[in-house]
Amino acid sequence: MCPVLTWGKEVKRVCHVPVCADCFRASSGSELETGESPTIVPPLIGKTIKHLLFKTHSGVGKTSLLVQFDQGKFIPGSFSATVGIGFTNKVVTVDNAKVKLQIWDTAGQERFRSVTHAYYRDAHALLLLYDITSRSSFDNIRAWLTEIHEYAQSDVVIMLLGNKADMNSERAIRRDEGERLAREYSVPFMETSAKTGVNVELAFTAVAK
Ligand SMILES: Nc1nc2c(ncn2[C@@H]2O[C@H](COP(=O)(O)OP(=O)(O)OP(=O)(O)O)[C@@H](O)[C@H]2O)c(=O)[nH]1
């Protein structure tokens, strides 16, 4: 039985898979040459999307959101603060194509600003996070958006995320405030919860579609 292969946009020739002549024809669109061994070279990954995950304020749930996306679980309690920049790789299937998401996790602290700037230029997507129970985290967003516009590629996808959506009773920022700010900067917006997992997958994969 031949493997089912999905051809992505940027083919990365990483391994050879032996297949029958019919599958070779179906996958490559060409016939085997006489004497040619029936192997095709599938892409392991269709494309790589680089995300940069931001928090605008301490404790908005950036690490929890990443853990929920990566491991599908919520681990209560604060993680040790992100130092400098780290990254997580996750391969997801989008429209039958495998896409590698490389998620760079930045420390929001001032002293790491210069490190972070270097990554802006390379990113396809920037996820900007605030905590719906924290007015100050929301108030920081404008400054971050201004800075991002200065350093990021002009075609970068910026997404605004209001995290801790499960904490409705302690909400300090109405959903429509988030929506309005997002409209003002022409960026997509959604509320997420690292605890319940709501919209977490969507937030990370939306850019890959
Ligand atoms: N209820 C609820 N709590 C959350 C959610 N996301 C994170 N938390 C909690 O908020 C606190 C901070 O979460 P972290 O993931 O450490 O936040 P961070 O932005 O990485 O924090 P620092 O790097 O320390 O600034 C922890 O107690 C988490 O358990 C969420 O969606 N819902």
PDB file of C-alpha atoms and ligand atoms in Angstrom:
ATOM      1  CA  MET A   1       0.000   0.000   0.000  1.00  0.00           C
ATOM      2  CA  CYS A   2       1.439   3.338  -0.996  1.00  0.00           C
ATOM      3  CA  PRO A   3       1.475   6.224   1.428  1.00  0.00           C
ATOM      4  CA  VAL A   4      -1.000   9.017   0.845  1.00  0.00           C
ATOM      5  CA  LEU A   5       1.015  12.050  -0.056  1.00  0.00           C
ATOM      6  CA  THR A   6       0.126  15.659   0.154  1.00  0.00           C
ATOM      7  CA  TRP A   7       2.092  18.097  -1.910  1.00  0.00           C
ATOM      8  CA  GLY A   8       2.576  21.461  -0.300  1.00  0.00           C
ATOM      9  CA  LYS A   9       3.463  24.767  -1.848  1.00  0.00           C
ATOM     10  CA  GLU A  10       7.135  24.729  -0.961  1.00  0.00           C
ATOM     11  CA  VAL A  11       8.343  21.212  -1.454  1.00  0.00           C
ATOM     12  CA  LYS A  12      11.064  20.199   0.936  1.00  0.00           C
ATOM     13  CA  ARG A  13      12.832  17.155  -0.468  1.00  0.00           C
ATOM     14  CA  VAL A  14      13.649  15.358   2.690  1.00  0.00           C
ATOM     15  CA  CYS A  15      12.998  11.645   2.195  1.00  0.00           C
ATOM     16  CA  HIS A  16      12.312   9.055  -0.459  1.00  0.00           C
ATOM     17  CA  VAL A  17       9.317   6.764  -0.234  1.00  0.00           C
ATOM     18  CA  PRO A  18       9.078   3.679  -2.453  1.00  0.00           C
ATOM     19  CA  VAL A  19       5.746   3.542  -4.271  1.00  0.00           C
ATOM     20  CA  CYS A  20       4.112   1.571  -7.050  1.00  0.00           C
ATOM     21  CA  ALA A  21       4.109   2.911 -10.631  1.00  0.00           C
ATOM     22  CA  ASP A  22       0.438   3.943 -10.459  1.00  0.00           C
ATOM     23  CA  CYS A  23       0.991   5.968  -7.321  1.00  0.00           C
ATOM     24  CA  PHE A  24       4.086   7.547  -8.806  1.00  0.00           C
ATOM     25  CA  ARG A  25       2.028   8.644 -11.791  1.00  0.00           C
ATOM     26  CA  ALA A  26      -0.785   9.956  -9.623  1.00  0.00           C
ATOM     27  CA  SER A  27       1.555  11.882  -7.322  1.00  0.00           C
ATOM     28  CA  SER A  28       4.094  13.250  -9.758  1.00  0.00           C
ATOM     29  CA  GLY A  29       1.986  13.524 -12.919  1.00  0.00           C
ATOM     30  CA  SER A  30       4.720  11.814 -14.942  1.00  0.00           C
ATOM     31  CA  GLU A  31       5.614   8.301 -16.051  1.00  0.00           C
ATOM     32  CA  LEU A  32       8.560   6.354 -14.718  1.00  0.00           C
ATOM     33  CA  GLU A  33      11.532   6.140 -17.059  1.00  0.00           C
ATOM     34  CA  THR A  34      12.607   2.637 -18.016  1.00  0.00           C
ATOM     35  CA  GLY A  35      14.854   1.277 -15.309  1.00  0.00           C
ATOM     36  CA  GLU A  36      13.999   4.084 -12.907  1.00  0.00           C
ATOM     37  CA  SER A  37      13.253   2.926  -9.412  1.00  0.00           C
ATOM     38  CA  PRO A  38       9.703   3.784  -8.410  1.00  0.00           C
ATOM     39  CA  THR A  39      10.360   6.275  -5.678  1.00  0.00           C
ATOM     40  CA  ILE A  40       8.895   9.680  -5.176  1.00  0.00           C
ATOM     41  CA  VAL A  41      10.044  12.445  -2.914  1.00  0.00           C
ATOM     42  CA  PRO A  42       7.254  13.692  -0.732  1.00  0.00           C
ATOM     43  CA  PRO A  43       7.471  16.939   1.151  1.00  0.00           C
ATOM     44  CA  LEU A  44       7.605  16.357   4.849  1.00  0.00           C
ATOM     45  CA  ILE A  45       6.257  19.789   5.458  1.00  0.00           C
ATOM     46  CA  GLY A  46       4.378  21.968   2.999  1.00  0.00           C
ATOM     47  CA  LYS A  47       5.450  25.259   4.459  1.00  0.00           C
ATOM     48  CA  THR A  48       6.670  26.814   7.629  1.00  0.00           C
ATOM     49  CA  ILE A  49       4.793  29.603   9.317  1.00  0.00           C
ATOM     50  CA  LYS A  50       6.660  31.550  11.913  1.00  0.00           C
ATOM     51  CA  HIS A  51       4.633  33.022  14.708  1.00  0.00           C
ATOM     52  CA  LEU A  52       5.731  35.414  17.328  1.00  0.00           C
ATOM     53  CA  LEU A  53       3.713  35.243  20.487  1.00  0.00           C
ATOM     54  CA  PHE A  54       3.557  38.372  22.541  1.00  0.00           C
ATOM     55  CA  LYS A  55       2.253  39.346  25.816  1.00  0.00           C
ATOM     56  CA  THR A  56       1.687  42.945  26.573  1.00  0.00           C
ATOM     57  CA  HIS A  57       1.811  42.498  30.294  1.00  0.00           C
ATOM     58  CA  SER A  58       2.996  39.981  32.848  1.00  0.00           C
ATOM     59  CA  GLY A  59       0.707  37.015  33.517  1.00  0.00           C
ATOM     60  CA  VAL A  60      -1.677  37.361  30.551  1.00  0.00           C
ATOM     61  CA  GLY A  61      -1.345  33.617  29.946  1.00  0.00           C
ATOM     62  CA  LYS A  62       1.093  33.464  27.046  1.00  0.00           C
ATOM     63  CA  THR A  63       2.868  30.341  28.262  1.00  0.00           C
ATOM     64  CA  SER A  64      -0.402  28.658  29.230  1.00  0.00           C
ATOM     65  CA  LEU A  65      -1.804  29.347  25.777  1.00  0.00           C
ATOM     66  CA  LEU A  66       1.219  27.814  24.130  1.00  0.00           C
ATOM     67  CA  VAL A  67       1.081  24.757  26.404  1.00  0.00           C
ATOM     68  CA  GLN A  68      -2.631  24.332  25.638  1.00  0.00           C
ATOM     69  CA  PHE A  69      -1.934  24.479  21.911  1.00  0.00           C
ATOM     70  CA  ASP A  70       1.123  22.226  22.064  1.00  0.00           C
ATOM     71  CA  GLN A  71      -0.008  19.654  24.638  1.00  0.00           C
ATOM     72  CA  GLY A  72      -3.787  20.114  24.703  1.00  0.00           C
ATOM     73  CA  LYS A  73      -3.912  20.752  28.434  1.00  0.00           C
ATOM     74  CA  PHE A  74      -4.067  23.546  30.967  1.00  0.00           C
ATOM     75  CA  ILE A  75      -1.513  23.489  33.746  1.00  0.00           C
ATOM     76  CA  PRO A  76      -2.707  25.918  36.446  1.00  0.00           C
ATOM     77  CA  GLY A  77      -0.249  28.237  38.142  1.00  0.00           C
ATOM     78  CA  SER A  78       2.362  30.540  36.732  1.00  0.00           C
ATOM     79  CA  PHE A  79       5.237  29.239  34.702  1.00  0.00           C
ATOM     80  CA  SER A  80       8.659  30.696  35.282  1.00  0.00           C
ATOM     81  CA  ALA A  81       8.858  33.908  33.305  1.00  0.00           C
ATOM     82  CA  THR A  82      10.065  33.596  29.730  1.00  0.00           C
ATOM     83  CA  VAL A  83      13.654  34.753  29.443  1.00  0.00           C
ATOM     84  CA  GLY A  84      14.741  36.275  26.140  1.00  0.00           C
ATOM     85  CA  ILE A  85      13.163  34.169  23.411  1.00  0.00           C
ATOM     86  CA  GLY A  86      12.320  30.495  23.030  1.00  0.00           C
ATOM     87  CA  PHE A  87      10.419  28.491  20.463  1.00  0.00           C
ATOM     88  CA  THR A  88       8.068  25.558  20.006  1.00  0.00           C
ATOM     89  CA  ASN A  89       7.542  23.649  16.760  1.00  0.00           C
ATOM     90  CA  LYS A  90       4.241  22.011  15.961  1.00  0.00           C
ATOM     91  CA  VAL A  91       3.144  20.365  12.740  1.00  0.00           C
ATOM     92  CA  VAL A  92      -0.532  20.739  11.920  1.00  0.00           C
ATOM     93  CA  THR A  93      -2.607  19.628   8.958  1.00  0.00           C
ATOM     94  CA  VAL A  94      -4.416  22.442   7.208  1.00  0.00           C
ATOM     95  CA  ASP A  95      -6.528  21.688   4.137  1.00  0.00           C
ATOM     96  CA  ASN A  96      -4.793  18.309   3.758  1.00  0.00           C
ATOM     97  CA  ALA A  97      -1.336  19.878   3.791  1.00  0.00           C
ATOM     98  CA  LYS A  98       1.145  19.629   6.592  1.00  0.00           C
ATOM     99  CA  VAL A  99       2.269  22.977   7.904  1.00  0.00           C
ATOM    100  CA  LYS A 100       4.991  23.524  10.427  1.00  0.00           C
ATOM    101  CA  LEU A 101       4.209  26.229  12.918  1.00  0.00           C
ATOM    102  CA  GLN A 102       7.258  27.641  14.547  1.00  0.00           C
ATOM    103  CA  ILE A 103       6.128  29.651  17.519  1.00  0.00           C
ATOM    104  CA  TRP A 104       8.580  32.065  18.981  1.00  0.00           C
ATOM    105  CA  ASP A 105       7.803  32.974  22.499  1.00  0.00           C
ATOM    106  CA  THR A 106       9.000  36.384  23.519  1.00  0.00           C
ATOM    107  CA  ALA A 107       9.610  37.931  26.845  1.00  0.00           C
ATOM    108  CA  GLY A 108       7.822  41.233  26.983  1.00  0.00           C
ATOM    109  CA  GLN A 109      10.384  42.774  29.251  1.00  0.00           C
ATOM    110  CA  GLU A 110      12.060  45.963  28.194  1.00  0.00           C
ATOM    111  CA  ARG A 111      15.572  44.545  28.494  1.00  0.00           C
ATOM    112  CA  PHE A 112      14.809  41.940  25.832  1.00  0.00           C
ATOM    113  CA  ARG A 113      13.373  44.416  23.351  1.00  0.00           C
ATOM    114  CA  SER A 114      16.440  44.448  21.110  1.00  0.00           C
ATOM    115  CA  VAL A 115      16.414  40.619  20.913  1.00  0.00           C
ATOM    116  CA  THR A 116      12.741  40.622  20.022  1.00  0.00           C
ATOM    117  CA  HIS A 117      13.120  43.208  17.267  1.00  0.00           C
ATOM    118  CA  ALA A 118      15.368  40.877  15.330  1.00  0.00           C
ATOM    119  CA  TYR A 119      12.556  38.308  15.193  1.00  0.00           C
ATOM    120  CA  TYR A 120       9.869  40.743  14.036  1.00  0.00           C
ATOM    121  CA  ARG A 121      11.385  40.923  10.587  1.00  0.00           C
ATOM    122  CA  ASP A 122      11.272  37.171  10.104  1.00  0.00           C
ATOM    123  CA  ALA A 123       7.775  36.465  11.391  1.00  0.00           C
ATOM    124  CA  HIS A 124       4.713  35.679   9.266  1.00  0.00           C
ATOM    125  CA  ALA A 125       2.336  36.162  12.142  1.00  0.00           C
ATOM    126  CA  LEU A 126       2.339  38.117  15.353  1.00  0.00           C
ATOM    127  CA  LEU A 127      -0.063  37.158  18.085  1.00  0.00           C
ATOM    128  CA  LEU A 128      -0.599  39.961  20.519  1.00  0.00           C
ATOM    129  CA  LEU A 129      -2.106  38.884  23.794  1.00  0.00           C
ATOM    130  CA  TYR A 130      -3.907  40.689  26.589  1.00  0.00           C
ATOM    131  CA  ASP A 131      -5.853  39.426  29.589  1.00  0.00           C
ATOM    132  CA  ILE A 132      -9.579  40.248  29.557  1.00  0.00           C
ATOM    133  CA  THR A 133      -9.481  40.645  33.350  1.00  0.00           C
ATOM    134  CA  SER A 134      -6.667  43.213  33.232  1.00  0.00           C
ATOM    135  CA  ARG A 135      -7.239  46.766  32.019  1.00  0.00           C
ATOM    136  CA  SER A 136      -3.512  47.555  32.087  1.00  0.00           C
ATOM    137  CA  SER A 137      -2.679  44.643  29.793  1.00  0.00           C
ATOM    138  CA  PHE A 138      -5.233  45.983  27.296  1.00  0.00           C
ATOM    139  CA  ASP A 139      -3.975  49.548  27.635  1.00  0.00           C
ATOM    140  CA  ASN A 140      -0.499  48.412  26.578  1.00  0.00           C
ATOM    141  CA  ILE A 141      -1.714  47.083  23.247  1.00  0.00           C
ATOM    142  CA  ARG A 142      -1.562  50.362  21.326  1.00  0.00           C
ATOM    143  CA  ALA A 143       2.098  50.882  22.157  1.00  0.00           C
ATOM    144  CA  TRP A 144       2.886  47.346  21.009  1.00  0.00           C
ATOM    145  CA  LEU A 145       0.938  47.722  17.792  1.00  0.00           C
ATOM    146  CA  THR A 146       2.799  50.919  17.003  1.00  0.00           C
ATOM    147  CA  GLU A 147       6.129  49.246  17.640  1.00  0.00           C
ATOM    148  CA  ILE A 148       5.219  46.160  15.639  1.00  0.00           C
ATOM    149  CA  HIS A 149       4.254  48.259  12.640  1.00  0.00           C
ATOM    150  CA  GLU A 150       7.676  49.838  12.801  1.00  0.00           C
ATOM    151  CA  TYR A 151       9.721  46.629  12.876  1.00  0.00           C
ATOM    152  CA  ALA A 152       7.651  43.873  11.249  1.00  0.00           C
ATOM    153  CA  GLN A 153       7.281  43.006   7.564  1.00  0.00           C
ATOM    154  CA  SER A 154       4.458  44.939   5.923  1.00  0.00           C
ATOM    155  CA  ASP A 155       2.604  41.717   4.990  1.00  0.00           C
ATOM    156  CA  VAL A 156       2.800  40.211   8.476  1.00  0.00           C
ATOM    157  CA  VAL A 157      -0.496  38.976   9.916  1.00  0.00           C
ATOM    158  CA  ILE A 158      -1.138  40.516  13.291  1.00  0.00           C
ATOM    159  CA  MET A 159      -3.784  38.974  15.492  1.00  0.00           C
ATOM    160  CA  LEU A 160      -5.175  40.412  18.682  1.00  0.00           C
ATOM    161  CA  LEU A 161      -6.117  37.857  21.330  1.00  0.00           C
ATOM    162  CA  GLY A 162      -8.060  38.534  24.512  1.00  0.00           C
ATOM    163  CA  ASN A 163      -7.105  35.606  26.758  1.00  0.00           C
ATOM    164  CA  LYS A 164      -8.814  34.169  29.888  1.00  0.00           C
ATOM    165  CA  ALA A 165     -12.222  34.283  28.200  1.00  0.00           C
ATOM    166  CA  ASP A 166     -13.432  31.727  30.774  1.00  0.00           C
ATOM    167  CA  MET A 167     -13.138  34.389  33.520  1.00  0.00           C
ATOM    168  CA  ASN A 168     -16.236  36.275  32.458  1.00  0.00           C
ATOM    169  CA  SER A 169     -17.258  37.241  35.999  1.00  0.00           C
ATOM    170  CA  GLU A 170     -13.942  39.079  36.454  1.00  0.00           C
ATOM    171  CA  ARG A 171     -13.948  40.633  33.014  1.00  0.00           C
ATOM    172  CA  ALA A 172     -12.485  44.169  32.860  1.00  0.00           C
ATOM    173  CA  ILE A 173     -12.460  44.480  29.067  1.00  0.00           C
ATOM    174  CA  ARG A 174     -15.697  44.015  27.163  1.00  0.00           C
ATOM    175  CA  ARG A 175     -15.501  41.951  24.019  1.00  0.00           C
ATOM    176  CA  ASP A 176     -16.624  44.918  21.925  1.00  0.00           C
ATOM    177  CA  GLU A 177     -13.664  46.973  23.222  1.00  0.00           C
ATOM    178  CA  GLY A 178     -11.326  44.327  21.854  1.00  0.00           C
ATOM    179  CA  GLU A 179     -13.259  44.233  18.595  1.00  0.00           C
ATOM    180  CA  ARG A 180     -13.139  48.004  18.256  1.00  0.00           C
ATOM    181  CA  LEU A 181      -9.394  48.195  18.835  1.00  0.00           C
ATOM    182  CA  ALA A 182      -8.844  45.388  16.329  1.00  0.00           C
ATOM    183  CA  ARG A 183     -10.968  47.207  13.750  1.00  0.00           C
ATOM    184  CA  GLU A 184      -9.023  50.398  14.317  1.00  0.00           C
ATOM    185  CA  TYR A 185      -5.763  48.638  13.441  1.00  0.00           C
ATOM    186  CA  SER A 186      -7.382  46.339  10.825  1.00  0.00           C
ATOM    187  CA  VAL A 187      -6.300  43.159  12.588  1.00  0.00           C
ATOM    188  CA  PRO A 188      -8.296  39.979  13.306  1.00  0.00           C
ATOM    189  CA  PHE A 189      -9.472  39.518  16.867  1.00  0.00           C
ATOM    190  CA  MET A 190     -10.690  36.655  19.002  1.00  0.00           C
ATOM    191  CA  GLU A 191     -11.045  35.807  22.649  1.00  0.00           C
ATOM    192  CA  THR A 192      -9.221  32.698  23.805  1.00  0.00           C
ATOM    193  CA  SER A 193      -8.961  30.624  26.926  1.00  0.00           C
ATOM    194  CA  ALA A 194      -5.878  28.625  27.738  1.00  0.00           C
ATOM    195  CA  LYS A 195      -7.995  26.960  30.445  1.00  0.00           C
ATOM    196  CA  THR A 196     -10.904  25.686  28.357  1.00  0.00           C
ATOM    197  CA  GLY A 197      -8.996  25.665  25.070  1.00  0.00           C
ATOM    198  CA  VAL A 198     -11.578  27.827  23.325  1.00  0.00           C
ATOM    199  CA  ASN A 199     -10.202  29.304  20.073  1.00  0.00           C
ATOM    200  CA  VAL A 200      -6.631  28.281  20.925  1.00  0.00           C
ATOM    201  CA  GLU A 201      -6.154  26.002  17.926  1.00  0.00           C
ATOM    202  CA  LEU A 202      -7.903  28.530  15.707  1.00  0.00           C
ATOM    203  CA  ALA A 203      -5.676  31.380  16.867  1.00  0.00           C
ATOM    204  CA  PHE A 204      -2.527  29.497  15.922  1.00  0.00           C
ATOM    205  CA  THR A 205      -3.710  27.875  12.714  1.00  0.00           C
ATOM    206  CA  ALA A 206      -5.746  30.741  11.203  1.00  0.00           C
ATOM    207  CA  VAL A 207      -2.605  32.183   9.641  1.00  0.00           C
ATOM    208  CA  ALA A 208      -1.690  28.853   8.080  1.00  0.00           C
ATOM    209  CA  LYS A 209      -4.911  28.726   6.035  1.00  0.00           C
TER     210      LYS A 209
HETATM  211  N1  LIG B   1      -8.653  31.097  34.186  1.00  0.00           N
HETATM  212  C1  LIG B   1      -7.595  31.200  33.363  1.00  0.00           C
HETATM  213  N2  LIG B   1      -6.365  31.328  33.870  1.00  0.00           N
HETATM  214  C2  LIG B   1      -5.335  31.433  33.003  1.00  0.00           C
HETATM  215  C3  LIG B   1      -5.513  31.396  31.609  1.00  0.00           C
HETATM  216  N3  LIG B   1      -4.292  31.537  31.017  1.00  0.00           N
HETATM  217  C4  LIG B   1      -3.418  31.619  32.015  1.00  0.00           C
HETATM  218  N4  LIG B   1      -4.023  31.579  33.206  1.00  0.00           N
HETATM  219  C5  LIG B   1      -3.401  31.711  34.537  1.00  0.00           C
HETATM  220  O1  LIG B   1      -2.771  32.998  34.569  1.00  0.00           O
HETATM  221  C6  LIG B   1      -1.523  32.931  35.248  1.00  0.00           C
HETATM  222  C7  LIG B   1      -0.381  33.379  34.343  1.00  0.00           C
HETATM  223  O2  LIG B   1      -0.253  32.469  33.256  1.00  0.00           O
HETATM  224  P1  LIG B   1       1.116  32.260  32.447  1.00  0.00           P
HETATM  225  O3  LIG B   1       0.833  31.317  31.339  1.00  0.00           O
HETATM  226  O4  LIG B   1       2.242  31.967  33.374  1.00  0.00           O
HETATM  227  O5  LIG B   1       1.264  33.738  31.861  1.00  0.00           O
HETATM  228  P2  LIG B   1       2.505  34.421  31.123  1.00  0.00           P
HETATM  229  O6  LIG B   1       1.940  35.489  30.278  1.00  0.00           O
HETATM  230  O7  LIG B   1       3.325  33.392  30.419  1.00  0.00           O
HETATM  231  O8  LIG B   1       3.230  35.005  32.392  1.00  0.00           O
HETATM  232  P3  LIG B   1       4.705  35.572  32.690  1.00  0.00           P
HETATM  233  O9  LIG B   1       5.645  35.053  31.614  1.00  0.00           O
HETATM  234  O10 LIG B   1       5.043  35.054  34.053  1.00  0.00           O
HETATM  235  O11 LIG B   1       4.544  37.045  32.695  1.00  0.00           O
HETATM  236  C8  LIG B   1      -1.387  31.473  35.710  1.00  0.00           C
HETATM  237  O12 LIG B   1      -1.863  31.386  37.032  1.00  0.00           O
HETATM  238  C9  LIG B   1      -2.285  30.706  34.763  1.00  0.00           C
HETATM  239  O13 LIG B   1      -2.763  29.505  35.330  1.00  0.00           O
HETATM  240  C10 LIG B   1      -6.843  31.253  31.092  1.00  0.00           C
HETATM  241  O14 LIG B   1      -7.120  31.245  29.881  1.00  0.00           O
HETATM  242  N5  LIG B   1      -7.842  31.160  32.020  1.00  0.00           N
END
